[in-house]
Amino acid sequence: MRITSPSGQCLVGLLAVLLAALLFCNLANAAGKPANSARDANEIVLTAGSPQLTSLKVEPVTEIPVPVTEPLNGKIVFDENRTARIFSPVAGRALTIKAQVGDSVKVGQTLLLMDSPDVGGAVADVRKAQADMQLKQQALERSRMLVDHGVLAKKEVEVAQADWATSRAESERAGARLKNLGVSTAANDNYAVRSPIAGVVVDRKINPGSEVRPDTADPLFIVTDPGYLWASIDLPERELSRISQGQKLSVQVDAYPDEVFSGEVKTIGVMVDPTTRRIPVRCVVESNGKLKPEMYARITPLDNSQHRVIRLPNSALITEGLYSYVFVEERPLHFKKRKVTLDLQRREYATVKEGLKAGERVVVGGAILLNSDLSVSK
């Protein structure tokens, strides 16, 4: 039987305490390290309450047709085929405004009631012409009767017939003028300005009591169908060879930065503006009820082929030397830095040739922050 000395027992106990302390320190250090320290050097994992999450924006990547130019500056405008700029054909004074900006109107609906001496004069001209024609017709019939009885010469009948034809022409002229105004002979000096099309009133330049003139520069009302809009491009001369009638486009506006609207080239101007060296291009755009006239737009002509590419905003890219990288969310809170090969890089976005697939979720905002955290943890 072996007997251990008291000094040996103390030494063993001291070693046990030191081992336990060392093990505790290792466990504490392991708990204090970030979760990605034991993972791949290009991976980073965040916790559910991590403050970095508030700075990250993650979106799935999408495929788009190949763009043929940089986004062009353009503007959303009225579809002129469905827009009416309404003037008054007569002078007068505005009495009552019947339509306000934003009101939906029907064909023939009254927009403005006005007092117009011109209308009263036109009605009076019709009445006088009709009375004169009736008088000349009676004179003609009387002349014919007297000629038949040998009282008058045939020459008098010819004169009476000419007078009647003249008065009839004057009556038809006055009647056509009244018909053009849309007024009946029973009307007084009041005149109603009506909408020639159905749509929405988008502008009004008249107030009660204002003088109305037919030769004014600005229309009294503008009525349009807001469901149909055009996109206008002042195309640089150097880009003309890349645009063709019927070509598809993508349209983006600041009001909806994450949404792309589809469009198509409708007409291309026949001459270059000698001052700006640009060609006017009109495009039909699907507004989906969101676009408004006079919005500025970024319009990108697309390749007519069926080839599609993955598009990324430049904010998603990390450039290191000659190579580009993105952070892909492989699963919630788990991000991996991945090398990508770019096909084309524009001012605001880039297209990817290799390294990504459509539908993968990529960090498009805050990628630089993740890259900094990754560098520190290495």
GROMACS .gro file of C-alpha atoms in nm:
model
  378
    1MET     CA    1   0.000   0.000   0.000
    2ARG     CA    2   0.134   0.339  -0.121
    3ILE     CA    3   0.116   0.638   0.113
    4THR     CA    4   0.111   0.979  -0.048
    5SER     CA    5   0.279   1.255   0.137
    6PRO     CA    6   0.082   1.570   0.226
    7SER     CA    7   0.306   1.781  -0.002
    8GLY     CA    8   0.227   1.556  -0.299
    9GLN     CA    9  -0.145   1.590  -0.238
   10CYS     CA   10  -0.122   1.970  -0.241
   11LEU     CA   11   0.069   1.963  -0.571
   12VAL     CA   12  -0.199   1.750  -0.736
   13GLY     CA   13  -0.475   1.978  -0.610
   14LEU     CA   14  -0.295   2.286  -0.738
   15LEU     CA   15  -0.257   2.132  -1.085
   16ALA     CA   16  -0.630   2.048  -1.094
   17VAL     CA   17  -0.722   2.407  -1.012
   18LEU     CA   18  -0.492   2.542  -1.283
   19LEU     CA   19  -0.639   2.306  -1.545
   20ALA     CA   20  -0.993   2.408  -1.453
   21ALA     CA   21  -0.904   2.777  -1.477
   22LEU     CA   22  -0.741   2.730  -1.817
   23LEU     CA   23  -1.044   2.541  -1.947
   24PHE     CA   24  -1.277   2.817  -1.823
   25CYS     CA   25  -1.069   3.086  -1.998
   26ASN     CA   26  -1.074   2.895  -2.326
   27LEU     CA   27  -1.451   2.856  -2.304
   28ALA     CA   28  -1.494   3.227  -2.228
   29ASN     CA   29  -1.272   3.326  -2.522
   30ALA     CA   30  -1.464   3.096  -2.753
   31ALA     CA   31  -1.793   3.248  -2.641
   32GLY     CA   32  -1.665   3.602  -2.700
   33LYS     CA   33  -1.551   3.540  -3.060
   34PRO     CA   34  -1.795   3.606  -3.351
   35ALA     CA   35  -1.981   3.305  -3.487
   36ASN     CA   36  -1.804   3.320  -3.823
   37SER     CA   37  -1.452   3.270  -3.673
   38ALA     CA   38  -1.477   2.895  -3.706
   39ARG     CA   39  -1.623   2.915  -4.055
   40ASP     CA   40  -1.498   2.979  -4.407
   41ALA     CA   41  -1.287   3.294  -4.440
   42ASN     CA   42  -1.546   3.444  -4.683
   43GLU     CA   43  -1.849   3.374  -4.464
   44ILE     CA   44  -2.008   3.592  -4.202
   45VAL     CA   45  -2.303   3.509  -3.976
   46LEU     CA   46  -2.500   3.773  -3.791
   47THR     CA   47  -2.718   3.728  -3.489
   48ALA     CA   48  -3.089   3.811  -3.491
   49GLY     CA   49  -3.034   4.129  -3.289
   50SER     CA   50  -2.720   4.243  -3.467
   51PRO     CA   51  -2.709   4.621  -3.531
   52GLN     CA   52  -2.566   4.559  -3.879
   53LEU     CA   53  -2.904   4.428  -3.995
   54THR     CA   54  -3.056   4.776  -3.989
   55SER     CA   55  -2.801   4.890  -4.249
   56LEU     CA   56  -2.841   4.595  -4.486
   57LYS     CA   57  -3.073   4.576  -4.784
   58VAL     CA   58  -3.112   4.233  -4.940
   59GLU     CA   59  -3.298   4.171  -5.267
   60PRO     CA   60  -3.329   3.881  -5.512
   61VAL     CA   61  -3.145   3.937  -5.838
   62THR     CA   62  -3.348   3.941  -6.157
   63GLU     CA   63  -3.281   3.885  -6.524
   64ILE     CA   64  -3.349   4.159  -6.778
   65PRO     CA   65  -3.312   4.190  -7.156
   66VAL     CA   66  -2.972   4.317  -7.259
   67PRO     CA   67  -2.956   4.700  -7.253
   68VAL     CA   68  -2.805   4.856  -7.566
   69THR     CA   69  -2.716   5.198  -7.421
   70GLU     CA   70  -2.672   5.381  -7.094
   71PRO     CA   71  -3.003   5.499  -6.944
   72LEU     CA   72  -3.119   5.805  -7.137
   73ASN     CA   73  -3.272   6.111  -6.976
   74GLY     CA   74  -3.639   6.148  -7.063
   75LYS     CA   75  -3.971   6.278  -6.941
   76ILE     CA   76  -4.323   6.140  -6.905
   77VAL     CA   77  -4.567   6.343  -7.119
   78PHE     CA   78  -4.931   6.336  -7.228
   79ASP     CA   79  -5.041   6.097  -7.500
   80GLU     CA   80  -5.132   6.364  -7.756
   81ASN     CA   81  -5.368   6.124  -7.934
   82ARG     CA   82  -5.583   6.117  -7.619
   83THR     CA   83  -5.540   6.477  -7.503
   84ALA     CA   84  -5.751   6.785  -7.578
   85ARG     CA   85  -5.637   7.142  -7.520
   86ILE     CA   86  -5.961   7.335  -7.509
   87PHE     CA   87  -6.000   7.698  -7.620
   88SER     CA   88  -6.311   7.912  -7.662
   89PRO     CA   89  -6.402   7.991  -8.026
   90VAL     CA   90  -6.570   8.316  -7.918
   91ALA     CA   91  -6.481   8.609  -7.694
   92GLY     CA   92  -6.669   8.679  -7.374
   93ARG     CA   93  -6.656   8.674  -6.996
   94ALA     CA   94  -6.644   8.362  -6.773
   95LEU     CA   95  -6.954   8.319  -6.557
   96THR     CA   96  -6.938   7.972  -6.397
   97ILE     CA   97  -6.663   7.709  -6.384
   98LYS     CA   98  -6.825   7.366  -6.412
   99ALA     CA   99  -6.514   7.144  -6.385
  100GLN     CA  100  -6.214   7.145  -6.152
  101VAL     CA  101  -5.867   6.994  -6.189
  102GLY     CA  102  -5.891   6.620  -6.119
  103ASP     CA  103  -6.256   6.589  -6.223
  104SER     CA  104  -6.353   6.311  -6.463
  105VAL     CA  105  -6.557   6.442  -6.756
  106LYS     CA  106  -6.757   6.285  -7.037
  107VAL     CA  107  -6.778   6.375  -7.404
  108GLY     CA  108  -6.981   6.695  -7.440
  109GLN     CA  109  -6.982   6.777  -7.069
  110THR     CA  110  -6.988   7.150  -6.991
  111LEU     CA  111  -6.663   7.285  -6.850
  112LEU     CA  112  -6.736   7.660  -6.854
  113LEU     CA  113  -7.038   7.888  -6.891
  114MET     CA  114  -6.965   8.232  -7.032
  115ASP     CA  115  -7.145   8.543  -7.148
  116SER     CA  116  -7.058   8.611  -7.513
  117PRO     CA  117  -7.192   8.896  -7.731
  118ASP     CA  118  -7.039   8.710  -8.026
  119VAL     CA  119  -7.287   8.426  -7.973
  120GLY     CA  120  -7.575   8.673  -7.953
  121GLY     CA  121  -7.455   8.830  -8.278
  122ALA     CA  122  -7.434   8.490  -8.449
  123VAL     CA  123  -7.791   8.402  -8.342
  124ALA     CA  124  -7.914   8.740  -8.469
  125ASP     CA  125  -7.738   8.686  -8.804
  126VAL     CA  126  -7.920   8.354  -8.849
  127ARG     CA  127  -8.259   8.503  -8.768
  128LYS     CA  128  -8.207   8.799  -9.004
  129ALA     CA  129  -8.084   8.570  -9.284
  130GLN     CA  130  -8.385   8.342  -9.245
  131ALA     CA  131  -8.628   8.639  -9.251
  132ASP     CA  132  -8.457   8.785  -9.558
  133MET     CA  133  -8.465   8.451  -9.737
  134GLN     CA  134  -8.835   8.415  -9.662
  135LEU     CA  135  -8.904   8.765  -9.798
  136LYS     CA  136  -8.704   8.697 -10.116
  137GLN     CA  137  -8.884   8.367 -10.166
  138GLN     CA  138  -9.221   8.543 -10.148
  139ALA     CA  139  -9.101   8.804 -10.399
  140LEU     CA  140  -8.987   8.527 -10.633
  141GLU     CA  141  -9.323   8.350 -10.617
  142ARG     CA  142  -9.505   8.681 -10.680
  143SER     CA  143  -9.284   8.757 -10.981
  144ARG     CA  144  -9.348   8.416 -11.131
  145MET     CA  145  -9.722   8.463 -11.094
  146LEU     CA  146  -9.713   8.806 -11.264
  147VAL     CA  147  -9.498   8.671 -11.548
  148ASP     CA  148  -9.747   8.391 -11.603
  149HIS     CA  149 -10.021   8.654 -11.642
  150GLY     CA  150  -9.808   8.866 -11.877
  151VAL     CA  151  -9.774   9.156 -11.634
  152LEU     CA  152  -9.394   9.135 -11.585
  153ALA     CA  153  -9.112   9.047 -11.817
  154LYS     CA  154  -8.918   8.724 -11.765
  155LYS     CA  155  -8.614   8.931 -11.673
  156GLU     CA  156  -8.778   9.032 -11.344
  157VAL     CA  157  -8.820   8.668 -11.245
  158GLU     CA  158  -8.451   8.605 -11.308
  159VAL     CA  159  -8.357   8.899 -11.084
  160ALA     CA  160  -8.590   8.779 -10.806
  161GLN     CA  161  -8.451   8.428 -10.833
  162ALA     CA  162  -8.093   8.559 -10.799
  163ASP     CA  163  -8.190   8.762 -10.491
  164TRP     CA  164  -8.349   8.454 -10.335
  165ALA     CA  165  -8.040   8.239 -10.406
  166THR     CA  166  -7.817   8.504 -10.244
  167SER     CA  167  -8.031   8.524  -9.932
  168ARG     CA  168  -8.039   8.143  -9.906
  169ALA     CA  169  -7.658   8.125  -9.922
  170GLU     CA  170  -7.634   8.387  -9.647
  171SER     CA  171  -7.879   8.192  -9.435
  172GLU     CA  172  -7.678   7.871  -9.480
  173ARG     CA  173  -7.355   8.051  -9.391
  174ALA     CA  174  -7.500   8.195  -9.070
  175GLY     CA  175  -7.653   7.858  -8.981
  176ALA     CA  176  -7.322   7.678  -9.033
  177ARG     CA  177  -7.148   7.927  -8.802
  178LEU     CA  178  -7.408   7.864  -8.533
  179LYS     CA  179  -7.382   7.487  -8.579
  180ASN     CA  180  -7.004   7.507  -8.545
  181LEU     CA  181  -7.050   7.681  -8.211
  182GLY     CA  182  -7.300   7.417  -8.098
  183VAL     CA  183  -7.568   7.679  -8.033
  184SER     CA  184  -7.935   7.681  -8.138
  185THR     CA  185  -8.131   7.983  -8.266
  186ALA     CA  186  -8.324   7.982  -7.937
  187ALA     CA  187  -8.006   8.062  -7.739
  188ASN     CA  188  -7.924   8.394  -7.580
  189ASP     CA  189  -7.579   8.543  -7.518
  190ASN     CA  190  -7.468   8.251  -7.296
  191TYR     CA  191  -7.216   8.004  -7.434
  192ALA     CA  192  -7.101   7.668  -7.293
  193VAL     CA  193  -6.745   7.543  -7.347
  194ARG     CA  194  -6.766   7.162  -7.363
  195SER     CA  195  -6.516   6.877  -7.351
  196PRO     CA  196  -6.465   6.706  -7.688
  197ILE     CA  197  -6.329   6.386  -7.526
  198ALA     CA  198  -6.377   6.178  -7.212
  199GLY     CA  199  -6.098   6.196  -6.958
  200VAL     CA  200  -5.968   6.386  -6.657
  201VAL     CA  201  -5.918   6.762  -6.626
  202VAL     CA  202  -5.545   6.804  -6.561
  203ASP     CA  203  -5.515   7.181  -6.598
  204ARG     CA  204  -5.738   7.490  -6.582
  205LYS     CA  205  -5.637   7.845  -6.675
  206ILE     CA  206  -5.965   8.036  -6.622
  207ASN     CA  207  -6.140   8.194  -6.325
  208PRO     CA  208  -6.493   8.336  -6.284
  209GLY     CA  209  -6.511   8.688  -6.425
  210SER     CA  210  -6.203   8.649  -6.644
  211GLU     CA  211  -6.204   8.778  -7.000
  212VAL     CA  212  -6.201   8.501  -7.258
  213ARG     CA  213  -6.042   8.543  -7.600
  214PRO     CA  214  -6.025   8.291  -7.884
  215ASP     CA  215  -5.666   8.391  -7.967
  216THR     CA  216  -5.522   8.334  -7.618
  217ALA     CA  217  -5.190   8.147  -7.597
  218ASP     CA  218  -5.285   7.908  -7.314
  219PRO     CA  219  -5.578   7.664  -7.332
  220LEU     CA  220  -5.865   7.718  -7.088
  221PHE     CA  221  -5.865   7.346  -6.997
  222ILE     CA  222  -5.654   7.040  -7.069
  223VAL     CA  223  -5.838   6.708  -7.066
  224THR     CA  224  -5.656   6.377  -7.111
  225ASP     CA  225  -5.691   6.005  -7.049
  226PRO     CA  226  -5.434   5.941  -6.772
  227GLY     CA  227  -5.425   5.570  -6.849
  228TYR     CA  228  -5.224   5.642  -7.164
  229LEU     CA  229  -4.890   5.823  -7.147
  230TRP     CA  230  -4.585   5.878  -7.361
  231ALA     CA  231  -4.219   5.891  -7.264
  232SER     CA  232  -4.021   6.159  -7.446
  233ILE     CA  233  -3.648   6.124  -7.518
  234ASP     CA  234  -3.414   6.384  -7.665
  235LEU     CA  235  -3.185   6.122  -7.818
  236PRO     CA  236  -2.816   6.212  -7.864
  237GLU     CA  237  -2.714   6.191  -8.228
  238ARG     CA  238  -2.444   5.931  -8.153
  239GLU     CA  239  -2.707   5.687  -8.017
  240LEU     CA  240  -2.938   5.699  -8.320
  241SER     CA  241  -2.806   5.375  -8.469
  242ARG     CA  242  -2.906   5.185  -8.152
  243ILE     CA  243  -3.274   5.287  -8.162
  244SER     CA  244  -3.544   5.155  -8.393
  245GLN     CA  245  -3.920   5.186  -8.414
  246GLY     CA  246  -4.096   4.918  -8.209
  247GLN     CA  247  -3.792   4.860  -7.985
  248LYS     CA  248  -3.863   4.765  -7.623
  249LEU     CA  249  -3.753   4.989  -7.336
  250SER     CA  250  -3.736   4.993  -6.959
  251VAL     CA  251  -3.845   5.311  -6.780
  252GLN     CA  252  -3.757   5.411  -6.423
  253VAL     CA  253  -3.858   5.719  -6.223
  254ASP     CA  254  -3.746   5.856  -5.887
  255ALA     CA  255  -4.093   5.814  -5.737
  256TYR     CA  256  -4.069   5.433  -5.773
  257PRO     CA  257  -3.694   5.356  -5.768
  258ASP     CA  258  -3.740   4.980  -5.731
  259GLU     CA  259  -3.995   4.943  -6.010
  260VAL     CA  260  -3.932   4.910  -6.384
  261PHE     CA  261  -4.201   5.010  -6.634
  262SER     CA  262  -4.219   4.863  -6.984
  263GLY     CA  263  -4.228   5.076  -7.296
  264GLU     CA  264  -4.188   5.073  -7.672
  265VAL     CA  265  -4.049   5.320  -7.924
  266LYS     CA  266  -4.340   5.472  -8.117
  267THR     CA  267  -4.189   5.743  -8.338
  268ILE     CA  268  -3.840   5.873  -8.416
  269GLY     CA  269  -3.791   6.233  -8.531
  270VAL     CA  270  -3.702   6.289  -8.896
  271MET     CA  271  -3.436   6.554  -8.832
  272VAL     CA  272  -3.166   6.649  -8.583
  273ASP     CA  273  -3.214   6.967  -8.382
  274PRO     CA  274  -2.936   7.194  -8.515
  275THR     CA  275  -2.882   7.353  -8.172
  276THR     CA  276  -2.881   7.054  -7.936
  277ARG     CA  277  -2.782   6.785  -8.191
  278ARG     CA  278  -3.057   6.560  -8.058
  279ILE     CA  279  -3.350   6.374  -8.214
  280PRO     CA  280  -3.696   6.367  -8.051
  281VAL     CA  281  -3.821   6.016  -7.978
  282ARG     CA  282  -4.173   5.934  -7.854
  283CYS     CA  283  -4.237   5.608  -7.669
  284VAL     CA  284  -4.550   5.438  -7.540
  285VAL     CA  285  -4.516   5.343  -7.172
  286GLU     CA  286  -4.727   5.119  -6.947
  287SER     CA  287  -4.782   5.345  -6.647
  288ASN     CA  288  -4.988   5.098  -6.437
  289GLY     CA  289  -5.171   5.401  -6.300
  290LYS     CA  290  -4.855   5.528  -6.125
  291LEU     CA  291  -4.669   5.754  -6.366
  292LYS     CA  292  -4.759   6.122  -6.393
  293PRO     CA  293  -4.698   6.369  -6.678
  294GLU     CA  294  -4.383   6.582  -6.642
  295MET     CA  295  -4.203   6.318  -6.430
  296TYR     CA  296  -3.834   6.287  -6.518
  297ALA     CA  297  -3.741   5.934  -6.625
  298ARG     CA  298  -3.440   5.716  -6.700
  299ILE     CA  299  -3.515   5.526  -7.019
  300THR     CA  300  -3.303   5.229  -7.127
  301PRO     CA  301  -3.344   5.084  -7.480
  302LEU     CA  302  -3.324   4.705  -7.477
  303ASP     CA  303  -3.185   4.451  -7.719
  304ASN     CA  304  -3.461   4.297  -7.930
  305SER     CA  305  -3.305   3.950  -7.894
  306GLN     CA  306  -3.428   3.701  -7.633
  307HIS     CA  307  -3.093   3.700  -7.449
  308ARG     CA  308  -3.122   3.806  -7.084
  309VAL     CA  309  -2.863   3.904  -6.824
  310ILE     CA  310  -2.854   3.944  -6.447
  311ARG     CA  311  -2.859   4.308  -6.339
  312LEU     CA  312  -2.714   4.444  -6.014
  313PRO     CA  313  -2.697   4.797  -5.875
  314ASN     CA  314  -2.340   4.915  -5.833
  315SER     CA  315  -2.402   4.947  -5.458
  316ALA     CA  316  -2.397   4.565  -5.438
  317LEU     CA  317  -2.044   4.535  -5.575
  318ILE     CA  318  -1.719   4.518  -5.376
  319THR     CA  319  -1.416   4.588  -5.594
  320GLU     CA  320  -1.080   4.450  -5.484
  321GLY     CA  321  -0.805   4.497  -5.739
  322LEU     CA  322  -0.919   4.359  -6.074
  323TYR     CA  323  -1.203   4.151  -5.930
  324SER     CA  324  -1.559   4.218  -5.817
  325TYR     CA  325  -1.744   4.048  -5.532
  326VAL     CA  326  -2.094   4.040  -5.386
  327PHE     CA  327  -2.241   3.912  -5.061
  328VAL     CA  328  -2.496   3.638  -5.117
  329GLU     CA  329  -2.747   3.547  -4.846
  330GLU     CA  330  -2.724   3.167  -4.852
  331ARG     CA  331  -2.972   3.137  -4.566
  332PRO     CA  332  -3.116   3.382  -4.312
  333LEU     CA  333  -2.839   3.578  -4.137
  334HIS     CA  334  -2.574   3.376  -4.321
  335PHE     CA  335  -2.380   3.571  -4.589
  336LYS     CA  336  -2.099   3.458  -4.815
  337LYS     CA  337  -1.864   3.673  -5.018
  338ARG     CA  338  -1.864   3.551  -5.378
  339LYS     CA  339  -1.657   3.650  -5.680
  340VAL     CA  340  -1.854   3.753  -5.990
  341THR     CA  341  -1.756   3.825  -6.349
  342LEU     CA  342  -1.913   4.139  -6.494
  343ASP     CA  343  -2.036   4.160  -6.849
  344LEU     CA  344  -2.092   4.538  -6.856
  345GLN     CA  345  -2.075   4.812  -6.595
  346ARG     CA  346  -2.275   5.129  -6.638
  347ARG     CA  347  -2.301   5.442  -6.429
  348GLU     CA  348  -2.575   5.304  -6.199
  349TYR     CA  349  -2.577   4.929  -6.251
  350ALA     CA  350  -2.378   4.635  -6.384
  351THR     CA  351  -2.470   4.316  -6.567
  352VAL     CA  352  -2.322   3.985  -6.447
  353LYS     CA  353  -2.182   3.720  -6.678
  354GLU     CA  354  -2.084   3.456  -6.419
  355GLY     CA  355  -2.114   3.395  -6.046
  356LEU     CA  356  -2.487   3.452  -5.984
  357LYS     CA  357  -2.818   3.293  -6.073
  358ALA     CA  358  -3.156   3.458  -6.105
  359GLY     CA  359  -3.346   3.452  -5.775
  360GLU     CA  360  -3.042   3.445  -5.544
  361ARG     CA  361  -3.061   3.703  -5.266
  362VAL     CA  362  -2.781   3.959  -5.272
  363VAL     CA  363  -2.688   4.243  -5.038
  364VAL     CA  364  -2.754   4.558  -5.245
  365GLY     CA  365  -2.717   4.802  -4.957
  366GLY     CA  366  -2.455   4.782  -4.681
  367ALA     CA  367  -2.217   4.548  -4.865
  368ILE     CA  368  -1.920   4.767  -4.772
  369LEU     CA  369  -2.013   4.735  -4.403
  370LEU     CA  370  -2.022   4.354  -4.427
  371ASN     CA  371  -1.689   4.352  -4.606
  372SER     CA  372  -1.534   4.561  -4.329
  373ASP     CA  373  -1.666   4.322  -4.060
  374LEU     CA  374  -1.533   4.028  -4.259
  375SER     CA  375  -1.187   4.185  -4.288
  376VAL     CA  376  -1.172   4.252  -3.913
  377SER     CA  377  -1.273   3.897  -3.824
  378LYS     CA  378  -1.001   3.737  -4.036
   0.00000   0.00000   0.00000
